[in-house]
PDB file of N, CA and C in Angstrom:
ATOM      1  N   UNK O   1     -29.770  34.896  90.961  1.00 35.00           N
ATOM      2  CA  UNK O   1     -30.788  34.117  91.640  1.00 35.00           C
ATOM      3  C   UNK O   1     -30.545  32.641  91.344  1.00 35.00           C
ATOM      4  N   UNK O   2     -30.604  31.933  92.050  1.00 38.00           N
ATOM      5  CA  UNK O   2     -30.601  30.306  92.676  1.00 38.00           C
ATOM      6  C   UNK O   2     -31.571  29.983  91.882  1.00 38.00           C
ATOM      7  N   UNK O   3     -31.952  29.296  90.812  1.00 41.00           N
ATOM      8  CA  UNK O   3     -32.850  28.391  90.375  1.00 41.00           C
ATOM      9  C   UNK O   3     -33.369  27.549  91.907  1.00 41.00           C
ATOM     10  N   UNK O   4     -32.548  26.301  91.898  1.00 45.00           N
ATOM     11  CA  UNK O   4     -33.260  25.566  92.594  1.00 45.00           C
ATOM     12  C   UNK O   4     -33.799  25.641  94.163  1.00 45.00           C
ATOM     13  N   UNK O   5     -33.616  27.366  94.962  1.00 49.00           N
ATOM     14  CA  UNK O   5     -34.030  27.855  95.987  1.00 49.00           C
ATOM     15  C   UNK O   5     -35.106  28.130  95.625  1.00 49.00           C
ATOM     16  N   UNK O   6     -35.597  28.859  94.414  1.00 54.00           N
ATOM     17  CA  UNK O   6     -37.000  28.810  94.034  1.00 54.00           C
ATOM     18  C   UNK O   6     -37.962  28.110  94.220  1.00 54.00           C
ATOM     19  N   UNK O   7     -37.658  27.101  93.734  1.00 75.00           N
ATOM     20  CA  UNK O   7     -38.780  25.788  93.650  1.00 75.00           C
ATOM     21  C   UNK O   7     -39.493  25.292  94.756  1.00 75.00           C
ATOM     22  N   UNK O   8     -40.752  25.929  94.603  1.00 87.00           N
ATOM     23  CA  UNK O   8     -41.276  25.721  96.303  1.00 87.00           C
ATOM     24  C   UNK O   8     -42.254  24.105  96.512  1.00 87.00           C
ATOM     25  N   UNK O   9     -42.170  24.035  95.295  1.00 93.00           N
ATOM     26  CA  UNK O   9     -43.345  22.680  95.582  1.00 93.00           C
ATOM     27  C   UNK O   9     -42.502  21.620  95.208  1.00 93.00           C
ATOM     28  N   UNK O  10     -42.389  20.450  96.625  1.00 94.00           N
ATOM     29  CA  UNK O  10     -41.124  19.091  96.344  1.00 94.00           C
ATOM     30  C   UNK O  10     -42.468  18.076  96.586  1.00 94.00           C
ATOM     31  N   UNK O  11     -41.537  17.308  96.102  1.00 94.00           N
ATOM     32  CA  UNK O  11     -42.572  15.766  96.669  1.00 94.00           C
ATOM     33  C   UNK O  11     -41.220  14.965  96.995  1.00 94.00           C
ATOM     34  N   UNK O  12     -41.386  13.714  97.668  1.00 94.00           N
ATOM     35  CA  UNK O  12     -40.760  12.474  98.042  1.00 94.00           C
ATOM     36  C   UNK O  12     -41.628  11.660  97.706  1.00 94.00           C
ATOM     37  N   UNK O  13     -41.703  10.766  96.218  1.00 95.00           N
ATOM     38  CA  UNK O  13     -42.022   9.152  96.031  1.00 95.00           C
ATOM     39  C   UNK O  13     -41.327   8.439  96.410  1.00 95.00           C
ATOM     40  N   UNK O  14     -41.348   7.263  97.312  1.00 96.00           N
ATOM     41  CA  UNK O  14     -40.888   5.837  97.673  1.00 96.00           C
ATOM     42  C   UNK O  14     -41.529   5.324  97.626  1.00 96.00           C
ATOM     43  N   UNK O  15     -41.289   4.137  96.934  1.00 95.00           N
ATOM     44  CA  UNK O  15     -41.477   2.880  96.070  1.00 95.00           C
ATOM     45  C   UNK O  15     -40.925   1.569  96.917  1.00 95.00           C
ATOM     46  N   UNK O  16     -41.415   1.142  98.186  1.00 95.00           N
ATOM     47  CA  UNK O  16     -41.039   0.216  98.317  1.00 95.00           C
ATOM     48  C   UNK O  16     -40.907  -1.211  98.168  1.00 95.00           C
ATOM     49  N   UNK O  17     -40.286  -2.124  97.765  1.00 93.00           N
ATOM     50  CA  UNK O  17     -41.129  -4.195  97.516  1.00 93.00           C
ATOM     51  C   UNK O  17     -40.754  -4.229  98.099  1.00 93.00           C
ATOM     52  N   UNK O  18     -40.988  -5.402  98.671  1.00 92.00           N
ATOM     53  CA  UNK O  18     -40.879  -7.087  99.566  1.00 92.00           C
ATOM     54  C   UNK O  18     -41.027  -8.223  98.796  1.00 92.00           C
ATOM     55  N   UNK O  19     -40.585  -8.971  99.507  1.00 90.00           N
ATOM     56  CA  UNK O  19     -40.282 -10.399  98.978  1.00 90.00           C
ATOM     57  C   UNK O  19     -40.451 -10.820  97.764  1.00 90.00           C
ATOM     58  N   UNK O  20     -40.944 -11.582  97.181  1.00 85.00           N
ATOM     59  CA  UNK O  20     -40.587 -11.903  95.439  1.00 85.00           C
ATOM     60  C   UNK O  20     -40.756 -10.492  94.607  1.00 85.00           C
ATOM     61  N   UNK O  21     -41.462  -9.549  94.989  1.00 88.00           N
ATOM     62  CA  UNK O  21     -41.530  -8.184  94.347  1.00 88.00           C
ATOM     63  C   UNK O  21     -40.093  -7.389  94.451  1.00 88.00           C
ATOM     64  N   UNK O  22     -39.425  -7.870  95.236  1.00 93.00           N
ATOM     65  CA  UNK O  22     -38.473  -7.087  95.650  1.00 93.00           C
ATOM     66  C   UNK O  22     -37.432  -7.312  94.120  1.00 93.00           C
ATOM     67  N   UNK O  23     -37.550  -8.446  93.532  1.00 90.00           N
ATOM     68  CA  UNK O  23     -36.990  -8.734  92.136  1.00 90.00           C
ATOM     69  C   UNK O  23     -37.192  -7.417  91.502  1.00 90.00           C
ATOM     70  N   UNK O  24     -38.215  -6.958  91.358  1.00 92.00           N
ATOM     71  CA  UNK O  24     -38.797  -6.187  90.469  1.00 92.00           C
ATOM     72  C   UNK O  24     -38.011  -4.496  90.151  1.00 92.00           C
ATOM     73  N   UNK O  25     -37.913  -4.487  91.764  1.00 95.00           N
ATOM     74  CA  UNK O  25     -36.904  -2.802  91.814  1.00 95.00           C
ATOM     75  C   UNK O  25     -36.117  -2.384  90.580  1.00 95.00           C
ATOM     76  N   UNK O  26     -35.031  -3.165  90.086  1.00 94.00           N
ATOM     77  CA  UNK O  26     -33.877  -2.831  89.569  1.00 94.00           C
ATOM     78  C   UNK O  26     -34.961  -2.302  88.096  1.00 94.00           C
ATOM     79  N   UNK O  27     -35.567  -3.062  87.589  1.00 94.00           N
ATOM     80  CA  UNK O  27     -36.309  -3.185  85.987  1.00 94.00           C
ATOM     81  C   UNK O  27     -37.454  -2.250  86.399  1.00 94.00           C
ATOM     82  N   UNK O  28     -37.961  -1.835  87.442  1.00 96.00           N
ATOM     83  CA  UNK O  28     -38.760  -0.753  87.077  1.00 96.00           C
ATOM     84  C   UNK O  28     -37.724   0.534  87.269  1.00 96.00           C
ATOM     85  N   UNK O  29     -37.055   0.577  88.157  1.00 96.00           N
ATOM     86  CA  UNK O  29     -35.945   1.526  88.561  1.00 96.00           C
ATOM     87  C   UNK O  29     -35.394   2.035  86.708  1.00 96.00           C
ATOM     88  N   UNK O  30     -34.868   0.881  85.976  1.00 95.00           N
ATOM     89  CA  UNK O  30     -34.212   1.282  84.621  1.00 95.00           C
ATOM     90  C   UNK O  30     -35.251   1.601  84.029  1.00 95.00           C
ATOM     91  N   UNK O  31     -36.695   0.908  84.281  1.00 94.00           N
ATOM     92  CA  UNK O  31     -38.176   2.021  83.149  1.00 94.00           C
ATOM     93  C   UNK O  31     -38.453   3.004  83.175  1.00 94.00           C
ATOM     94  N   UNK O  32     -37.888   3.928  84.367  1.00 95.00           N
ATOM     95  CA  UNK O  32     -38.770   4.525  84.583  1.00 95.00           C
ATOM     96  C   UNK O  32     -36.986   6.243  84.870  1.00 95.00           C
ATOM     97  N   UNK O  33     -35.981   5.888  84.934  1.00 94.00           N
ATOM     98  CA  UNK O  33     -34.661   6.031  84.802  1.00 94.00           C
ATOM     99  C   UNK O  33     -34.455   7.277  84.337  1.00 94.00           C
ATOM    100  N   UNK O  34     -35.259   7.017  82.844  1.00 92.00           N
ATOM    101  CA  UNK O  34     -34.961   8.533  81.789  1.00 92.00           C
ATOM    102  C   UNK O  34     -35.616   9.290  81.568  1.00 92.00           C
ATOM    103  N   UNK O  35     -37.101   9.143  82.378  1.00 92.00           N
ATOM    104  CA  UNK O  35     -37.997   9.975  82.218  1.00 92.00           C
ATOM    105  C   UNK O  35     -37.627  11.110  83.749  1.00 92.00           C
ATOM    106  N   UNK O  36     -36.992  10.029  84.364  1.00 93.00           N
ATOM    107  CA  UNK O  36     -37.048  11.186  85.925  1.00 93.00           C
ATOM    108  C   UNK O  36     -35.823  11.991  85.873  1.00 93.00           C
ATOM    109  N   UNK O  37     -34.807  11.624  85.059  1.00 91.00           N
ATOM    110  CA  UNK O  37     -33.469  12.234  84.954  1.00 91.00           C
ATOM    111  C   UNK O  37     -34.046  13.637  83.673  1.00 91.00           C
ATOM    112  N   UNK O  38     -35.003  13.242  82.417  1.00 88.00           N
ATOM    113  CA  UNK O  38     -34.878  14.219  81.927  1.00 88.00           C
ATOM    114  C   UNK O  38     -36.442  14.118  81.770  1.00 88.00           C
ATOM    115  N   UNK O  39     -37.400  15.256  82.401  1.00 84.00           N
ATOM    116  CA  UNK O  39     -38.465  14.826  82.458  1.00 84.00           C
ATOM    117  C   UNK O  39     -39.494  15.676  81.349  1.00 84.00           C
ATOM    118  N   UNK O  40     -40.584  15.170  80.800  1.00 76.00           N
ATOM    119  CA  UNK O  40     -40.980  15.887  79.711  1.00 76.00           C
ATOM    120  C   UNK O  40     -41.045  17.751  80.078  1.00 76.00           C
ATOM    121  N   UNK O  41     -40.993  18.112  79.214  1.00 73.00           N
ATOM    122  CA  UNK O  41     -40.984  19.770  79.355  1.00 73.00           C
ATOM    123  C   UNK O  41     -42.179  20.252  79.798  1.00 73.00           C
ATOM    124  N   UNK O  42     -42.714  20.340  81.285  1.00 67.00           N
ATOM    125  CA  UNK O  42     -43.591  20.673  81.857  1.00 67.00           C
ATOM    126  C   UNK O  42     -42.981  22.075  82.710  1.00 67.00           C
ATOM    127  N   UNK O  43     -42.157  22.656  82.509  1.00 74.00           N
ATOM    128  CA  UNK O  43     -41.892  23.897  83.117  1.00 74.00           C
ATOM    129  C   UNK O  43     -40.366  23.276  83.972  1.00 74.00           C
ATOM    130  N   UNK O  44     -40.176  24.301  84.708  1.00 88.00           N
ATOM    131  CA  UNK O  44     -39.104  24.031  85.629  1.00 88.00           C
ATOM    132  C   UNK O  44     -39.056  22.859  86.883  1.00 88.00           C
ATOM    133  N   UNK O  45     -38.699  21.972  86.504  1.00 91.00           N
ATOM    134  CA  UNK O  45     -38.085  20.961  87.846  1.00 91.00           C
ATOM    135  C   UNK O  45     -36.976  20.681  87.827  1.00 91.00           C
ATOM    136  N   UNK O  46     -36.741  19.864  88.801  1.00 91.00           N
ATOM    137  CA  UNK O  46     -35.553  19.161  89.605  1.00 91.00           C
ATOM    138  C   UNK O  46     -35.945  18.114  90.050  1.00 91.00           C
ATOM    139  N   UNK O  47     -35.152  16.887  89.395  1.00 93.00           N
ATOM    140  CA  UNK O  47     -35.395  15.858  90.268  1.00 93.00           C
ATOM    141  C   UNK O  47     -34.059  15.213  90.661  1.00 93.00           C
ATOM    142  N   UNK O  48     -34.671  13.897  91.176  1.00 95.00           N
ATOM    143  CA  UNK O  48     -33.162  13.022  91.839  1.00 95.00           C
ATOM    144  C   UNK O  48     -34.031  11.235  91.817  1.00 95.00           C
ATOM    145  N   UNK O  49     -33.153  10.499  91.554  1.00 96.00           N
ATOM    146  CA  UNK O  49     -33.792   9.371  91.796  1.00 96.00           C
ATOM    147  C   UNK O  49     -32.924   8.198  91.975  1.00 96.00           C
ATOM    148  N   UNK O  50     -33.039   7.836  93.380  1.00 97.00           N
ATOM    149  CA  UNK O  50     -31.982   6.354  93.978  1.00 97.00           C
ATOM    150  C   UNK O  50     -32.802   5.233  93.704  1.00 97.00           C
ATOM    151  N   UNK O  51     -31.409   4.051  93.794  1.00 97.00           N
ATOM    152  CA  UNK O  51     -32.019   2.692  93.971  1.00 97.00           C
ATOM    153  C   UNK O  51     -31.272   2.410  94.985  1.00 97.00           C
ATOM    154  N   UNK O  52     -32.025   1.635  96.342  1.00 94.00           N
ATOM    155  CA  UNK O  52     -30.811   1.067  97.328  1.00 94.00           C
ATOM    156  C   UNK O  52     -32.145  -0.268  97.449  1.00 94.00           C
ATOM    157  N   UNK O  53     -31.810  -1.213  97.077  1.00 92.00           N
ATOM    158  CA  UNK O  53     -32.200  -2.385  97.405  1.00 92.00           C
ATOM    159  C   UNK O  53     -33.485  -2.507  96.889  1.00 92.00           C
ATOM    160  N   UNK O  54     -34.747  -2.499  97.768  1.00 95.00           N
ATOM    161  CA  UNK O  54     -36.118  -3.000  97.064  1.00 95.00           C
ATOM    162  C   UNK O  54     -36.420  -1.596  97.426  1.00 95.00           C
ATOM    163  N   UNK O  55     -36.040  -1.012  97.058  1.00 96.00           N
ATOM    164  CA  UNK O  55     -36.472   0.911  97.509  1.00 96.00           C
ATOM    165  C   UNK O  55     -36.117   1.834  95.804  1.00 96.00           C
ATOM    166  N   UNK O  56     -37.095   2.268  95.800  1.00 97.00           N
ATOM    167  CA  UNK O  56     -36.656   3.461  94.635  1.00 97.00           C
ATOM    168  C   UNK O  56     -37.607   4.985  95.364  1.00 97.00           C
ATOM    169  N   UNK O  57     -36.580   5.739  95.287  1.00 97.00           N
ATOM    170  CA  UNK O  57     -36.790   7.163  95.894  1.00 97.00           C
ATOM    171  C   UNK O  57     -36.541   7.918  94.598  1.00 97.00           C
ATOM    172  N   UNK O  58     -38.002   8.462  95.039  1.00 96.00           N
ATOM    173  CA  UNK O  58     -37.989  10.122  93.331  1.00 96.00           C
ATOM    174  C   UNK O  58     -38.266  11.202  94.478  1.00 96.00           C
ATOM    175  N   UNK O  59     -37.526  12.238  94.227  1.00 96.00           N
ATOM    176  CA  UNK O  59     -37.288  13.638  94.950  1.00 96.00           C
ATOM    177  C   UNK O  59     -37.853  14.496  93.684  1.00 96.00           C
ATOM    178  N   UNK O  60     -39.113  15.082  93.608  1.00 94.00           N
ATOM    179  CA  UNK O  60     -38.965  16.490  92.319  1.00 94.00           C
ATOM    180  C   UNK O  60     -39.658  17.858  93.260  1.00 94.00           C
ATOM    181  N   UNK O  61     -38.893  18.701  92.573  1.00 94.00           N
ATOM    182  CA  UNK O  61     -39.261  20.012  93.247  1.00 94.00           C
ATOM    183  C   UNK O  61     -39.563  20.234  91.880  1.00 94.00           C
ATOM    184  N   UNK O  62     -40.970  21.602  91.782  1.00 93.00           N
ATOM    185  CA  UNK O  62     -40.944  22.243  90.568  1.00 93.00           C
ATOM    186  C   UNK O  62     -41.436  23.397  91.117  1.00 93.00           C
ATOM    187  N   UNK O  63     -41.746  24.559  90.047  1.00 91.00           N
ATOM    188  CA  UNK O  63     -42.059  24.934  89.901  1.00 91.00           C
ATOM    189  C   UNK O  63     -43.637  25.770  90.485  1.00 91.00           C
ATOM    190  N   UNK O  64     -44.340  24.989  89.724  1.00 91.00           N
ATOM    191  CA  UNK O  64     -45.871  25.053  89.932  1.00 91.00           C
ATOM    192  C   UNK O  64     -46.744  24.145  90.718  1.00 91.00           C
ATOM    193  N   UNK O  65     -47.461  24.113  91.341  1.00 92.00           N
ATOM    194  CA  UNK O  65     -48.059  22.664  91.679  1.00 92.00           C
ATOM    195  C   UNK O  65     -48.585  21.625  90.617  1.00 92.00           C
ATOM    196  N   UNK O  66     -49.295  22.234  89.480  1.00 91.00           N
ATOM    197  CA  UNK O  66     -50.026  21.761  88.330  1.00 91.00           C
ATOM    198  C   UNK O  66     -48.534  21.342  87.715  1.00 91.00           C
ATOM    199  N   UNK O  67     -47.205  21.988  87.571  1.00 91.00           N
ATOM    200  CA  UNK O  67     -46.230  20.832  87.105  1.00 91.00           C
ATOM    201  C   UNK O  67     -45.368  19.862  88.250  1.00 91.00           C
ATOM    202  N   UNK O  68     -45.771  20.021  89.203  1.00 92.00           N
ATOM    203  CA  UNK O  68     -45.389  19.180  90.102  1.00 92.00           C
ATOM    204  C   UNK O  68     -46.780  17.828  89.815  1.00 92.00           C
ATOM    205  N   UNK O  69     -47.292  18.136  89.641  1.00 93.00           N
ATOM    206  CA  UNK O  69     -48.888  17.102  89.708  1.00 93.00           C
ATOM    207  C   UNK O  69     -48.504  15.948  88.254  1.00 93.00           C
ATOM    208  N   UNK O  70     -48.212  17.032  87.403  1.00 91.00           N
ATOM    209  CA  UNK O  70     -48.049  16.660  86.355  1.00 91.00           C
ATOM    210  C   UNK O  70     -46.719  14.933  86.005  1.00 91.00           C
ATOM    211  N   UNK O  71     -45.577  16.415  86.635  1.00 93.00           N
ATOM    212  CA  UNK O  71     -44.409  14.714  86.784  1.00 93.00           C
ATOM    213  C   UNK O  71     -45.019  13.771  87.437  1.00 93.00           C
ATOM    214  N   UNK O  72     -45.502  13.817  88.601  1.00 93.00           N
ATOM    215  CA  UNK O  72     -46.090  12.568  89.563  1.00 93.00           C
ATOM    216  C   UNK O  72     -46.694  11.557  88.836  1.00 93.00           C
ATOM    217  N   UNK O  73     -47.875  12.481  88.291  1.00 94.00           N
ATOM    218  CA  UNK O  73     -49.340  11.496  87.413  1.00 94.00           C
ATOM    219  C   UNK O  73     -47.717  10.652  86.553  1.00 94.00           C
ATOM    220  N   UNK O  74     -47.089  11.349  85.916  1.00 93.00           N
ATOM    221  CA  UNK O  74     -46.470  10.511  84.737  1.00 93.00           C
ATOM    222  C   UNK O  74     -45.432   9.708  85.150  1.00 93.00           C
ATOM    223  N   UNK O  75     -44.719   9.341  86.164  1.00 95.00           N
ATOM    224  CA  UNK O  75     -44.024   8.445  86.881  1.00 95.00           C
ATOM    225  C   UNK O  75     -45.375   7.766  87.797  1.00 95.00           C
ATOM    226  N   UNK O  76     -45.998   7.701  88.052  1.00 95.00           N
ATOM    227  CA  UNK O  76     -46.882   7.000  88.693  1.00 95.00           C
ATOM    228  C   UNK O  76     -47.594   6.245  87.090  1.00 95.00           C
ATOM    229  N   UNK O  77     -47.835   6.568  86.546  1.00 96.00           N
ATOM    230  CA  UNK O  77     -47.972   5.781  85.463  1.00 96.00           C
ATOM    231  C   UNK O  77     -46.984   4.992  84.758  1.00 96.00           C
ATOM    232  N   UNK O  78     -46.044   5.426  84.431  1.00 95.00           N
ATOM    233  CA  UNK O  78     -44.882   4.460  83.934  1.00 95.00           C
ATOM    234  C   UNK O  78     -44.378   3.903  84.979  1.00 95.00           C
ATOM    235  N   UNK O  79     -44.707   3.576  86.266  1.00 95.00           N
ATOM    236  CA  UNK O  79     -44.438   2.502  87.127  1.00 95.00           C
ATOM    237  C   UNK O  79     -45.303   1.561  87.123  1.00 95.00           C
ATOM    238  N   UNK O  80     -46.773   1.603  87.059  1.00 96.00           N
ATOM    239  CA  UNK O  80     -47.843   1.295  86.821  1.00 96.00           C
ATOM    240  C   UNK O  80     -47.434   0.281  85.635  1.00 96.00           C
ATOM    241  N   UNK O  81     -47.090   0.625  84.978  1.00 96.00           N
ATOM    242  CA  UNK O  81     -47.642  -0.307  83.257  1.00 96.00           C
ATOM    243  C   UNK O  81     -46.056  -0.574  83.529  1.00 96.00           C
ATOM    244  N   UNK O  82     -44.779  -0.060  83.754  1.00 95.00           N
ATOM    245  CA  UNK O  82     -43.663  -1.508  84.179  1.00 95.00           C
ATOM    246  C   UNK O  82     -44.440  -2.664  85.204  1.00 95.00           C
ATOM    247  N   UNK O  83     -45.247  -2.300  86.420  1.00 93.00           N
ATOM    248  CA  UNK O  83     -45.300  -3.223  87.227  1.00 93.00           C
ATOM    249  C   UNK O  83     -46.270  -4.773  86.296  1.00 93.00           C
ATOM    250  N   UNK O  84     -46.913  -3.786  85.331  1.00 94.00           N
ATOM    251  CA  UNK O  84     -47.981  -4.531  84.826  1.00 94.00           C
ATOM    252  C   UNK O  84     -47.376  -5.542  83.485  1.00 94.00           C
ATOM    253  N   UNK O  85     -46.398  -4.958  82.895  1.00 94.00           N
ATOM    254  CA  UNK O  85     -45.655  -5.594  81.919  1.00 94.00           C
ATOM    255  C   UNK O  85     -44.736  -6.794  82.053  1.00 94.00           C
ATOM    256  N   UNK O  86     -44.118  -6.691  83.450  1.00 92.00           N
ATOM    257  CA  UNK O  86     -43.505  -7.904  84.288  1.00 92.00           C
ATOM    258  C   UNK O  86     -44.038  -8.890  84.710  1.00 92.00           C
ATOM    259  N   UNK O  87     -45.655  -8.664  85.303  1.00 91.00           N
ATOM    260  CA  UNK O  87     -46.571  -9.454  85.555  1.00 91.00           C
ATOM    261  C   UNK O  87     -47.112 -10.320  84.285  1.00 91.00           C
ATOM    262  N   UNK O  88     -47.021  -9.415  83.212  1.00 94.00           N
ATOM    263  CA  UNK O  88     -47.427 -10.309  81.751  1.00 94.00           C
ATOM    264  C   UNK O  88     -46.074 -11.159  81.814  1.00 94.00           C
ATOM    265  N   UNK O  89     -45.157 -10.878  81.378  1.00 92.00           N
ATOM    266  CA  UNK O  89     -44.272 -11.451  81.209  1.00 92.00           C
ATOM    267  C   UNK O  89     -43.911 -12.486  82.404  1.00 92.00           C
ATOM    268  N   UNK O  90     -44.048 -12.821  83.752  1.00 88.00           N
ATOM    269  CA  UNK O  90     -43.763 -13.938  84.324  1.00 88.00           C
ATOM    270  C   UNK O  90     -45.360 -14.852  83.970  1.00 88.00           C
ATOM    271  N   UNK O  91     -46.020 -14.406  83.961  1.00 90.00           N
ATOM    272  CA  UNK O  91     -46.726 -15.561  83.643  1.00 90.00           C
ATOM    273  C   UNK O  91     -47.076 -15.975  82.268  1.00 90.00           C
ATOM    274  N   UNK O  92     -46.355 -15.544  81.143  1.00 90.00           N
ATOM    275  CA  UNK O  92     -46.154 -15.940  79.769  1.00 90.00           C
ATOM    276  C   UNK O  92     -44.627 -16.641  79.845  1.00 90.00           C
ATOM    277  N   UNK O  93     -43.801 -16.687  80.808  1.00 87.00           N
ATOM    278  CA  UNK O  93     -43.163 -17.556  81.289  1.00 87.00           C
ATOM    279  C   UNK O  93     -43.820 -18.522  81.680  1.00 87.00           C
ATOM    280  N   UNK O  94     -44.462 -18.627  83.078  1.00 86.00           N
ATOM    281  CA  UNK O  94     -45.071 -19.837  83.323  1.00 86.00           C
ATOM    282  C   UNK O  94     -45.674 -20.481  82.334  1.00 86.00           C
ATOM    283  N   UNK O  95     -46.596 -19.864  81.531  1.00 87.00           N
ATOM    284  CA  UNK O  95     -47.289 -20.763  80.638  1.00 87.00           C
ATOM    285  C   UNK O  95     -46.498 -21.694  79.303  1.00 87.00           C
ATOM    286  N   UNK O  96     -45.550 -21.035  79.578  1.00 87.00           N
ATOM    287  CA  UNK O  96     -44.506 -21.919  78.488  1.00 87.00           C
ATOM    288  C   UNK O  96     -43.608 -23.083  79.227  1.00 87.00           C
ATOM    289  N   UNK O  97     -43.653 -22.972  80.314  1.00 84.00           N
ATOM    290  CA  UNK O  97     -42.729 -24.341  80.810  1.00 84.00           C
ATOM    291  C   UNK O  97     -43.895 -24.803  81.496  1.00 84.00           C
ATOM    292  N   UNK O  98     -44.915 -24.905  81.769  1.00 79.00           N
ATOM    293  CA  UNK O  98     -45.782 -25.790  82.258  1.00 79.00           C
ATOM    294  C   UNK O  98     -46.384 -26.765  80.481  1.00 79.00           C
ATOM    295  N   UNK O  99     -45.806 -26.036  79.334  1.00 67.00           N
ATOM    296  CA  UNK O  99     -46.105 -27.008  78.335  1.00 67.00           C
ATOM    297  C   UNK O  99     -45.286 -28.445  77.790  1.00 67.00           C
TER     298      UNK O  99
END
């Protein structure tokens, strides 16, 4: 038996920016990198995850729905607090060269 013919529940996340956000892709793309390649032990998945420009695509099939729910909530969060950590950090930039 095929493991990954099993797996009936997929999702498609895309992540798209624009314009000055579009900076942002590559550094959330590497935050978020090793959790989607090896993802906490919530049962059986599969994932996949591209970068082509201001685009990041997560593909996971699992298992269960409750571990399909599960990866999501937790890449939707560690995108979340990268998007939010960059935002600290450019304007703790600004505030240092406007001194």
């Amino acid at each position: 038996m095929n493991v990954v013919n099993t797996l009936s529940n997929k999702a498609d996340l895309v992540l798209n920016l624009s314009g000055d956000e579009c900076n942002m892709t590559e550094i959330i793309y590497n935050s978020i990198f090793a959790e989607v390649i090896n993802p906490a032990n919530v049962g059986k998945i599969i994932t996949k995850i591209t970068l082509d420009n201001c685009s990041i695509k997560i593909h996971v099939e699992a298992d269960t729905i409750s571990h399909l729910r599960a990866f999501l909530n937790s890449i939707l969060y560690l995108i979340n607090t990268s998007i939010g950590i960059i935002k600290i950090g450019k304007e703790f930039k600004q505030s240092q060269t406007q001194k």
